[in-house]
Tab-separated table of N, CA, C and O in Angstrom:
chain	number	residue	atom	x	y	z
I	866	UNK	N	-18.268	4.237	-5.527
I	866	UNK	CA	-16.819	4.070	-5.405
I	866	UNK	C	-16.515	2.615	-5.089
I	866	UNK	O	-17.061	2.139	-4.094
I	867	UNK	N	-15.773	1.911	-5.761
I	867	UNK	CA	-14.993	0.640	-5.689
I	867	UNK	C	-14.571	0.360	-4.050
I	867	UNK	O	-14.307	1.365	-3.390
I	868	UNK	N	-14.500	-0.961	-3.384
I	868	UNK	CA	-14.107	-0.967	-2.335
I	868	UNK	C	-12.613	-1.271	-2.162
I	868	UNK	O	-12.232	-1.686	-1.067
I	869	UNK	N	-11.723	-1.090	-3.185
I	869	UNK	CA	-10.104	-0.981	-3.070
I	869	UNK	C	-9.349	-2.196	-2.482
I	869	UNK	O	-9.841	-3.084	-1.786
I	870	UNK	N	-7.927	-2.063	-2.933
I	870	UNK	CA	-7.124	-3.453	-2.671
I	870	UNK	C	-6.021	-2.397	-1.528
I	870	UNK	O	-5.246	-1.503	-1.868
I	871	UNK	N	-6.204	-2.710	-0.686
I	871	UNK	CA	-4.762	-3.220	0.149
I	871	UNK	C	-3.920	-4.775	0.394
I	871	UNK	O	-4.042	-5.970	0.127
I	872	UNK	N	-2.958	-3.771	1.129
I	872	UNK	CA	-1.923	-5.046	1.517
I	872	UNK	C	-1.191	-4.769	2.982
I	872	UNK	O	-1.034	-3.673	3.520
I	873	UNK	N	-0.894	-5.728	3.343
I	873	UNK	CA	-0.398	-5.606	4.956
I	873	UNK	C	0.720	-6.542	5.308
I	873	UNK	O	0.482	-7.732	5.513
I	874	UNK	N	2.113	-5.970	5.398
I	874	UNK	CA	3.111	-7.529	5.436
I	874	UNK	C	3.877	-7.353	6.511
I	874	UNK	O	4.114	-6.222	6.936
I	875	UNK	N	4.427	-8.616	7.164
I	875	UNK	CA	4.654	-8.720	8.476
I	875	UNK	C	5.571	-9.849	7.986
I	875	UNK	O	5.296	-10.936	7.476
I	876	UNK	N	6.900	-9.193	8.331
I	876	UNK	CA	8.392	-9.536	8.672
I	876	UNK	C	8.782	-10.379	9.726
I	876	UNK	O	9.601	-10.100	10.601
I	877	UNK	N	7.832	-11.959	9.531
I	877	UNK	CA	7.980	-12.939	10.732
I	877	UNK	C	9.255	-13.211	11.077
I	877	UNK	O	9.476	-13.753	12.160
I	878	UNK	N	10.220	-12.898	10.268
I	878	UNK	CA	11.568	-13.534	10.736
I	878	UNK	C	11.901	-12.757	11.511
I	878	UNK	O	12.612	-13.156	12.433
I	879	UNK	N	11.569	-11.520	11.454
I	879	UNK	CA	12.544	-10.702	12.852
I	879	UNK	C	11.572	-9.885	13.422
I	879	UNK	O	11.855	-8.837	14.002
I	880	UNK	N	9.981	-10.485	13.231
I	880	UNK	CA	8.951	-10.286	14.068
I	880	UNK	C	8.657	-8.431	14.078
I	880	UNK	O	8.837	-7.716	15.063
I	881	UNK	N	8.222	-8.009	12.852
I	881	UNK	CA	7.871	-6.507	12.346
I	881	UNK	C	7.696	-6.325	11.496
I	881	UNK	O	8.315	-6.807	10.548
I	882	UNK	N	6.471	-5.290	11.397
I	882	UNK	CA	5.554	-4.723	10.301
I	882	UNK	C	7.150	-4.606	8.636
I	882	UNK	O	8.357	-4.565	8.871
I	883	UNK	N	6.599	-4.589	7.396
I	883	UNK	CA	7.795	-5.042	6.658
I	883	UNK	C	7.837	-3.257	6.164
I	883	UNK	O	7.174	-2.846	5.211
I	884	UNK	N	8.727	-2.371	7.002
I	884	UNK	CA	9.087	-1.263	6.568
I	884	UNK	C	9.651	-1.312	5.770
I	884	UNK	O	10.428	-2.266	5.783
I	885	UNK	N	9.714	-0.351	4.465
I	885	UNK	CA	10.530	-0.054	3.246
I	885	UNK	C	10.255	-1.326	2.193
I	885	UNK	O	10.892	-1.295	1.140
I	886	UNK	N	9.152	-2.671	2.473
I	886	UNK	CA	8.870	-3.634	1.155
I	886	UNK	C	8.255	-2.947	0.113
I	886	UNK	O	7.252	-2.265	0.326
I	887	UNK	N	8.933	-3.095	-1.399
I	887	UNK	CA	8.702	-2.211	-2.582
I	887	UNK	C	7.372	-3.191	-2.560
I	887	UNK	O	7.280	-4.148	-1.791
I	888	UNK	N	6.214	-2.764	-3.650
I	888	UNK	CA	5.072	-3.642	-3.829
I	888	UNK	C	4.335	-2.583	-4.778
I	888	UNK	O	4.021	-1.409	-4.581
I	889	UNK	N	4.142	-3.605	-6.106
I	889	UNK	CA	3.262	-3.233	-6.969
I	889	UNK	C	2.438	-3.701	-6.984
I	889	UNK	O	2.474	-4.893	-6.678
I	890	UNK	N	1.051	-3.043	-7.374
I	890	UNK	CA	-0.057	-3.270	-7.618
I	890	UNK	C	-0.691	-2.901	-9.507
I	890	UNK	O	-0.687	-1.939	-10.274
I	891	UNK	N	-1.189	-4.428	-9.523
I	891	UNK	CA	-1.113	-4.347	-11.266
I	891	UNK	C	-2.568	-4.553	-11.619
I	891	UNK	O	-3.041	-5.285	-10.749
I	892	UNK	N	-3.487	-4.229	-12.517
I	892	UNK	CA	-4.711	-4.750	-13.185
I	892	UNK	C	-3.708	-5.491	-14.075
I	892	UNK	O	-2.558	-5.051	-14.074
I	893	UNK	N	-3.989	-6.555	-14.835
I	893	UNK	CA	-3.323	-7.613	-15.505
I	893	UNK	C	-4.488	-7.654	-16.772
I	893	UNK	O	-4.097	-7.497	-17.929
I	894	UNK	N	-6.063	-7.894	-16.452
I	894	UNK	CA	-6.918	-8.280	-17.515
I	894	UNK	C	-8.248	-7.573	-16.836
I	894	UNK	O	-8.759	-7.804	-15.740
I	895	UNK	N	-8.752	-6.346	-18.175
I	895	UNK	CA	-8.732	-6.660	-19.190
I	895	UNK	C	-7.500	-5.987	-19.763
I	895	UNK	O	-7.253	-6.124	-20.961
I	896	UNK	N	-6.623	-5.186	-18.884
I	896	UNK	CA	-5.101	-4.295	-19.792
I	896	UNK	C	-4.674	-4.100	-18.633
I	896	UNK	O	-5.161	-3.802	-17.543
I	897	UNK	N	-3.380	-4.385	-19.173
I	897	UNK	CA	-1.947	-4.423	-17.995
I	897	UNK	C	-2.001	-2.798	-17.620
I	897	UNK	O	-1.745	-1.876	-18.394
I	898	UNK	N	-2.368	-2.707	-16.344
I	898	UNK	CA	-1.954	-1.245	-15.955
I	898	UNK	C	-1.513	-1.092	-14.533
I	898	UNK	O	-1.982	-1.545	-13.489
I	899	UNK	N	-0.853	-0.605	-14.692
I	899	UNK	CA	0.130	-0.390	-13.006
I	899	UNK	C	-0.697	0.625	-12.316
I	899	UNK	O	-0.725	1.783	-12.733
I	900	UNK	N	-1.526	0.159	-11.045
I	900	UNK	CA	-2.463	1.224	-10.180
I	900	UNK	C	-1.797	1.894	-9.348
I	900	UNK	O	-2.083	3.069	-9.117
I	901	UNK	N	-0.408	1.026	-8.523
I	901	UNK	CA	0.236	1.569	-7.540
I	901	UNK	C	1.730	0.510	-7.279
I	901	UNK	O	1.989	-0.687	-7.408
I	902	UNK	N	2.405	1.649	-6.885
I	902	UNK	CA	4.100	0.988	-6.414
I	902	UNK	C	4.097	2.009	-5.610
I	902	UNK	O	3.535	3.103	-5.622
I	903	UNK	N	5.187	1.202	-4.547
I	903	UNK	CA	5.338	2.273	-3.465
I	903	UNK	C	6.491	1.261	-2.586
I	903	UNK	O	7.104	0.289	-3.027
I	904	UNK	N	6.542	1.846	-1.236
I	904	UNK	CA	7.315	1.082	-0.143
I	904	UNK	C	6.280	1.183	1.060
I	904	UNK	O	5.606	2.118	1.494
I	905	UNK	N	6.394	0.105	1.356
I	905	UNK	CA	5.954	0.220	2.933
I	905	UNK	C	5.824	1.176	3.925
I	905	UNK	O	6.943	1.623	4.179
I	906	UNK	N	4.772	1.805	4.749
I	906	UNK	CA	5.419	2.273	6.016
I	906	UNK	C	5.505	1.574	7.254
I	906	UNK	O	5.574	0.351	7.371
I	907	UNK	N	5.497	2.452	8.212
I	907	UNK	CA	6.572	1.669	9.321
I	907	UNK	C	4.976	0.706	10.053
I	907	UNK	O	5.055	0.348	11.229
I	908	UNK	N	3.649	0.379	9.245
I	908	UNK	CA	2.803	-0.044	10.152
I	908	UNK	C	2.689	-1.466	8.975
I	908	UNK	O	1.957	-2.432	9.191
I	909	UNK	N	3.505	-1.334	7.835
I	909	UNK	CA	3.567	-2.647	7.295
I	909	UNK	C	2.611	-2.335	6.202
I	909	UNK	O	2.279	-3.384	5.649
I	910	UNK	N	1.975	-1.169	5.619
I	910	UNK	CA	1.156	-0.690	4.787
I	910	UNK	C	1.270	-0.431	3.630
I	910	UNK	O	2.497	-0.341	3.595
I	911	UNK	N	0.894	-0.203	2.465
I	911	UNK	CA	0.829	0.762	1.207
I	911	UNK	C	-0.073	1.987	1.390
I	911	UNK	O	-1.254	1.779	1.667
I	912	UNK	N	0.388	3.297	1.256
I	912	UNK	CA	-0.631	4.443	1.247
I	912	UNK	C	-1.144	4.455	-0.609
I	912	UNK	O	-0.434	4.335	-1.608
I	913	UNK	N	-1.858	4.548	-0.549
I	913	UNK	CA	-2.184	4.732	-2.296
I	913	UNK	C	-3.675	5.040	-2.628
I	913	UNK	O	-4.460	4.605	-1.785
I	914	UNK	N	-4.153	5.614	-3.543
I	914	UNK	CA	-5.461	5.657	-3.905
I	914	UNK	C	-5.871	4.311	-4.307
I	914	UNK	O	-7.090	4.194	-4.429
I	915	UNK	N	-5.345	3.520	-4.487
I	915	UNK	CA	-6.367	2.462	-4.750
I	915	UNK	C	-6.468	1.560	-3.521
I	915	UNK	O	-6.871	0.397	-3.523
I	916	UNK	N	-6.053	2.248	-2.497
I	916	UNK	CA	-6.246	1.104	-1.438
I	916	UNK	C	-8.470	1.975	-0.788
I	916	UNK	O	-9.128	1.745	0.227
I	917	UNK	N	-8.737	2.755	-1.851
I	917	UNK	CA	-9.899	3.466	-0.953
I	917	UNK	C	-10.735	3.320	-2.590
I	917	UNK	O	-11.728	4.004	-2.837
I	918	UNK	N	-10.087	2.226	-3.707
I	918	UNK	CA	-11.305	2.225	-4.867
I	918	UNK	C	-10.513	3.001	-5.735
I	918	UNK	O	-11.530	3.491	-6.225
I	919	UNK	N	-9.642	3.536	-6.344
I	919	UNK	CA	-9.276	4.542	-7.317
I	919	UNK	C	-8.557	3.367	-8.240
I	919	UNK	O	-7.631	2.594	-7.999
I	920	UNK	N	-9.645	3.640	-9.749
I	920	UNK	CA	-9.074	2.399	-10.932
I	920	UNK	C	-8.874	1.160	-10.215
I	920	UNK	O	-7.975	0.449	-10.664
I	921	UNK	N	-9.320	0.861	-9.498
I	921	UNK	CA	-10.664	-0.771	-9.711
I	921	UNK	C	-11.599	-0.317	-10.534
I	921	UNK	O	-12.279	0.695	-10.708
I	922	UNK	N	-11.374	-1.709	-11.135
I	922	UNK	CA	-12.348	-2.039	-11.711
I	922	UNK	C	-12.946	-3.520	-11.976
I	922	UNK	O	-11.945	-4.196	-11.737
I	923	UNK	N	-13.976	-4.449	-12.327
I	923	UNK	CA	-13.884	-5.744	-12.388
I	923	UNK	C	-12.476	-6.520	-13.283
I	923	UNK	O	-12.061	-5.971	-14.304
I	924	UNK	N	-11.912	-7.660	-12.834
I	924	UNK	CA	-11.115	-7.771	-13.954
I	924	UNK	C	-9.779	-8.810	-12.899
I	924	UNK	O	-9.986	-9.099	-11.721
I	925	UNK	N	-8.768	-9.127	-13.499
I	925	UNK	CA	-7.942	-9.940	-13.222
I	925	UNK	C	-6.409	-9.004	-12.652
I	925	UNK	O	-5.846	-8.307	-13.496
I	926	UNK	N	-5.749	-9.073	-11.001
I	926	UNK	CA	-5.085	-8.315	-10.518
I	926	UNK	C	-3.882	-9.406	-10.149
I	926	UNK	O	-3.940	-10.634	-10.086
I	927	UNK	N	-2.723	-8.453	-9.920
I	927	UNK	CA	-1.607	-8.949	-9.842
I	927	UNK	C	-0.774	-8.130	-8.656
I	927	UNK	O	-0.362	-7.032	-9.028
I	928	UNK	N	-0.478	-8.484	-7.341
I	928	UNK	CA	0.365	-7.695	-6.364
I	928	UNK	C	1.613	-8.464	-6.489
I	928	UNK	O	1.704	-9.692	-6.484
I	929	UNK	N	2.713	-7.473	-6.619
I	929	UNK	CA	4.304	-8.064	-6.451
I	929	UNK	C	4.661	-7.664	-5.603
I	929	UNK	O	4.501	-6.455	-5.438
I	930	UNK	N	5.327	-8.434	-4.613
I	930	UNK	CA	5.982	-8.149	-3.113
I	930	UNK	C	7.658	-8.447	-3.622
I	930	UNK	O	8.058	-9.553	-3.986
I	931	UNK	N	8.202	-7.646	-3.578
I	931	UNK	CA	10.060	-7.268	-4.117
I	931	UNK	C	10.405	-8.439	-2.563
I	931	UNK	O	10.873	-7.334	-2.289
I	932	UNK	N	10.513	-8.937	-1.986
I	932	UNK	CA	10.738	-9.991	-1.345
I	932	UNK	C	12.701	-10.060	-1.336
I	932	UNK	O	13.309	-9.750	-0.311
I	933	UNK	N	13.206	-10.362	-2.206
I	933	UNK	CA	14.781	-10.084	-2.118
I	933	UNK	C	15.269	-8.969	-1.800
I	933	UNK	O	16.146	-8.911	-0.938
I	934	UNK	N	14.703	-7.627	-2.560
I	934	UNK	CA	14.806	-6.733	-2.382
I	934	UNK	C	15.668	-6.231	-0.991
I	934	UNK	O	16.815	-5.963	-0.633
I	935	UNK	N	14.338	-6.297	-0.500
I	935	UNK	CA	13.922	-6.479	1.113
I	935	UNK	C	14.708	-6.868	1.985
I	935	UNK	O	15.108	-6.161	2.910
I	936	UNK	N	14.993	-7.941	1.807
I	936	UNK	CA	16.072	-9.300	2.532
I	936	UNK	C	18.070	-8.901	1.952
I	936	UNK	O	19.063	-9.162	2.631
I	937	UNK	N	18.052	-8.238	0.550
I	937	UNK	CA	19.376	-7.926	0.113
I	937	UNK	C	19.651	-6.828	0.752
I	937	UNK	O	20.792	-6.866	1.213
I	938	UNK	N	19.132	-5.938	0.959
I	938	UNK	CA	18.801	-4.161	1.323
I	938	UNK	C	19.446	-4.523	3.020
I	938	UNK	O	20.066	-3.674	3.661
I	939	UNK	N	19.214	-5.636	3.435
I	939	UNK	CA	19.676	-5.456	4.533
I	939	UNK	C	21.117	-5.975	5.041
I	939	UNK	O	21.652	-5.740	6.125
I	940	UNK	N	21.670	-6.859	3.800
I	940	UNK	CA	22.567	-7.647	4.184
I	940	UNK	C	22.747	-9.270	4.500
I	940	UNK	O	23.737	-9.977	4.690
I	941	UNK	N	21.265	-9.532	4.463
I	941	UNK	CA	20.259	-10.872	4.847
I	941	UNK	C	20.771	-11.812	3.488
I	941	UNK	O	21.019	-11.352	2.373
I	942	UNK	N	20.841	-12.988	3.827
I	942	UNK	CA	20.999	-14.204	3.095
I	942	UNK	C	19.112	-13.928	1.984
I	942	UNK	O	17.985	-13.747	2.447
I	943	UNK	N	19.437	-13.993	0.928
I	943	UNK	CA	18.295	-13.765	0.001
I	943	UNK	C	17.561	-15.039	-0.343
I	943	UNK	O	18.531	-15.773	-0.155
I	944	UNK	N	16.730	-15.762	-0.653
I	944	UNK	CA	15.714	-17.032	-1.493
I	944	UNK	C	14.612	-16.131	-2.488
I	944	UNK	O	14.449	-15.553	-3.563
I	945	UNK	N	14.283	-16.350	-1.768
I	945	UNK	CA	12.743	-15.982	-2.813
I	945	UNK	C	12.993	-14.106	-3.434
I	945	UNK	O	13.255	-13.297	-2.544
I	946	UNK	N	12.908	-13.653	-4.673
I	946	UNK	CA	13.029	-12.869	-4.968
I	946	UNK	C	12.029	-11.979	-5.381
I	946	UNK	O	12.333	-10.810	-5.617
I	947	UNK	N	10.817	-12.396	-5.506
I	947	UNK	CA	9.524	-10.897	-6.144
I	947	UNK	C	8.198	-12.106	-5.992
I	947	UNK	O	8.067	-12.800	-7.001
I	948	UNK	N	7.464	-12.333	-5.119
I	948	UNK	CA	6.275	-13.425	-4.544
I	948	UNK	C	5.063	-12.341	-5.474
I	948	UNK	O	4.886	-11.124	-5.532
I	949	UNK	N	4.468	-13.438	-6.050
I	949	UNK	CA	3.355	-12.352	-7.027
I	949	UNK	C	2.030	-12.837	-6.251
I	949	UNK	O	2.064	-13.635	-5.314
I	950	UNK	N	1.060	-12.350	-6.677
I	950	UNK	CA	-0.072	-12.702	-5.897
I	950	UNK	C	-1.456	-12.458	-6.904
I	950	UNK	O	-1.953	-11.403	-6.508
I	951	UNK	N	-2.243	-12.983	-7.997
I	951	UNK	CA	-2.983	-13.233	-8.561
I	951	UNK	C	-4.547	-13.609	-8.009
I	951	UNK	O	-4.909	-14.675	-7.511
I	952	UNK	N	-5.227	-12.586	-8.218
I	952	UNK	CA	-6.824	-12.803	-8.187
I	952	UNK	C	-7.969	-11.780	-8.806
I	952	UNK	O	-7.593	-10.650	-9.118
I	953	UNK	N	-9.196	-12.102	-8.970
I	953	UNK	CA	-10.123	-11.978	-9.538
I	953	UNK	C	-10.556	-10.987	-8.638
I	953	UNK	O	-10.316	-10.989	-7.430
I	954	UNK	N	-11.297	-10.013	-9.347
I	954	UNK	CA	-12.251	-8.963	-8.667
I	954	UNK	C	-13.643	-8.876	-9.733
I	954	UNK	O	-13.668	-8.407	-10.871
I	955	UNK	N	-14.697	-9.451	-9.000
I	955	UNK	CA	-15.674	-9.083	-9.580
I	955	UNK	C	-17.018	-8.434	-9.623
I	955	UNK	O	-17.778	-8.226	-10.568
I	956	UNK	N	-17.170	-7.990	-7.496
I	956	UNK	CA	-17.889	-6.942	-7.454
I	956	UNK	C	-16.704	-5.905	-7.025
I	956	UNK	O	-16.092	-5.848	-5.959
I	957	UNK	N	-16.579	-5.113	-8.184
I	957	UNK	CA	-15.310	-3.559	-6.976
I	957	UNK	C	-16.284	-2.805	-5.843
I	957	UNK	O	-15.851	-1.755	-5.367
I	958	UNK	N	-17.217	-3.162	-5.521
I	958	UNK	CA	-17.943	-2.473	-3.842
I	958	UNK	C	-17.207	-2.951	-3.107
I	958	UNK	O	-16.946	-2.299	-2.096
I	959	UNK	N	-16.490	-4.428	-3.317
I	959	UNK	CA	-16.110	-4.981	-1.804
I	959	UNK	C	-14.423	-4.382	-1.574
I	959	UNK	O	-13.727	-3.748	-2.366
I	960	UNK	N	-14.201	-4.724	-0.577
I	960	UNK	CA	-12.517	-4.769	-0.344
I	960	UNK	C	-12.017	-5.467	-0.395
I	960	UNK	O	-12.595	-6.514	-0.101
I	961	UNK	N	-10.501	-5.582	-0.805
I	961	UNK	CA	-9.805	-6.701	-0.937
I	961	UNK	C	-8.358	-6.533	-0.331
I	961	UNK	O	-7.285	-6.118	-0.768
I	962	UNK	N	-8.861	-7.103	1.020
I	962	UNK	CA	-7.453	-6.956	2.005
I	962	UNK	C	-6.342	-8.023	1.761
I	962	UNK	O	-6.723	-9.192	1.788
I	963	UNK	N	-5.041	-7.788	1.531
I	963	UNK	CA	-3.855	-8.732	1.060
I	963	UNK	C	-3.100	-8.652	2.098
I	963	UNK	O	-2.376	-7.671	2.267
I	964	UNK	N	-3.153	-9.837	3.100
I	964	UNK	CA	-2.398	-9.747	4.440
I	964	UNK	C	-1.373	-10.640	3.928
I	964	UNK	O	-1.778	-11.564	3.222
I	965	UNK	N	0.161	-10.524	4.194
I	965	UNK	CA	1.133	-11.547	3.438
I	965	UNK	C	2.313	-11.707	4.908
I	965	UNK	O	3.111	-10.793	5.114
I	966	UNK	N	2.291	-12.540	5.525
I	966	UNK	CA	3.612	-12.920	6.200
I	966	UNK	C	4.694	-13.528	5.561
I	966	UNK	O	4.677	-14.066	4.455
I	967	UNK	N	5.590	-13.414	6.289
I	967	UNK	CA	6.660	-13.854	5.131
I	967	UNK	C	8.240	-13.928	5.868
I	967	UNK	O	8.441	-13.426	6.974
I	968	UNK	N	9.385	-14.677	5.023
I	968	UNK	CA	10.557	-14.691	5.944
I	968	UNK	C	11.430	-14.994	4.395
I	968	UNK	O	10.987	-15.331	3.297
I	969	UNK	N	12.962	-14.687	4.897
I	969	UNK	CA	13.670	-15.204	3.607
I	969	UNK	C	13.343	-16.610	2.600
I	969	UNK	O	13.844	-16.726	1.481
I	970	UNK	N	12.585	-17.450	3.100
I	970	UNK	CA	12.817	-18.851	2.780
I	970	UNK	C	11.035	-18.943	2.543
I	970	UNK	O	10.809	-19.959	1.886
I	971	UNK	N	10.119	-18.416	2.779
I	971	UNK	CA	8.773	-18.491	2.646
I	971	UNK	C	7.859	-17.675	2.851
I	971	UNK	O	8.277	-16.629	3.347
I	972	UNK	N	6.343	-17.729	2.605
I	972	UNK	CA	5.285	-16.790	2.860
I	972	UNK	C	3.968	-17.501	2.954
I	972	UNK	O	3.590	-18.663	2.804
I	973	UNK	N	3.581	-16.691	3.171
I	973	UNK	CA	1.717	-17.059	3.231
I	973	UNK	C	0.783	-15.511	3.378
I	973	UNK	O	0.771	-14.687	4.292
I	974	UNK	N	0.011	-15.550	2.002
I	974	UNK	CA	-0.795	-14.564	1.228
I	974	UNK	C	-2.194	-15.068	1.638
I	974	UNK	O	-2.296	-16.206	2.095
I	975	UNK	N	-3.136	-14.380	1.516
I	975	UNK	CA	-4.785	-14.814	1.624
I	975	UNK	C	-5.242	-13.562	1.687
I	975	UNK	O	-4.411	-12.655	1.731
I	976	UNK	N	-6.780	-13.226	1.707
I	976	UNK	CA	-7.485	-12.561	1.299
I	976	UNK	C	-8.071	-12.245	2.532
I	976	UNK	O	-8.655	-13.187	3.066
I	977	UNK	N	-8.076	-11.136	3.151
I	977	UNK	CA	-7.723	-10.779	4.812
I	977	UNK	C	-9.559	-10.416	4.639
I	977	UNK	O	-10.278	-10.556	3.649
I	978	UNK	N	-9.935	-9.851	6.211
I	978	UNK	CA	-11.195	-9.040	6.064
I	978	UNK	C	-11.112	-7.651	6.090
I	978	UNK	O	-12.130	-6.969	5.972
């Protein structure tokens, strides 16, 4: 079994896990296929089968964080509208944790443990 992609986002501007952020999860190459969309729960998470290996596979991935969404939904002054996040998987044994902080005006993505 593949060691799976999560993601984990944290709502620095008003300091909390990012409940209700829409976020897709895409294989891009070798074929565009959508693994998972969902919303957040209240610990800043995606629940999904591919966060435990389900369709990984080696190949080129794409996470979209709805970012305006997010920030419009509440009434919030909007900037940045859908932050994508691009990388390579080429053993699927390992995991690939996507920790993303973030605020109307910026973010910071990396490859968590």
């Amino acid at each position: 079994m593949a060691g799976g992609i999560s993601v984990h986002a944290v709502d620095v501007a008003n300091g909390r896990p990012a409940l209700g952020l829409r976020v897709a999860i895409w294989r891009v190459v070798p074929d565009r296929t959508l693994l998972a969309e969902g919303q957040l729960g209240a610990d800043g998470t995606l629940e999904a089968p591919v966060v435990t290996g389900d369709g990984v596979t080696a190949g080129e991935y794409e996470v979209l964080f709805h970012i305006g969404e997010f920030f419009g939904a509440g009434g919030q002054t909007k900037f940045l509208t859908t932050v994508p996040f691009r990388f390579a998987i080429d053993k699927v044994e390992e995991h690939f944790h996507l920790p993303l902080k973030f605020t109307p005006w910026g973010y910071s993505i990396f490859r968590g443990a």
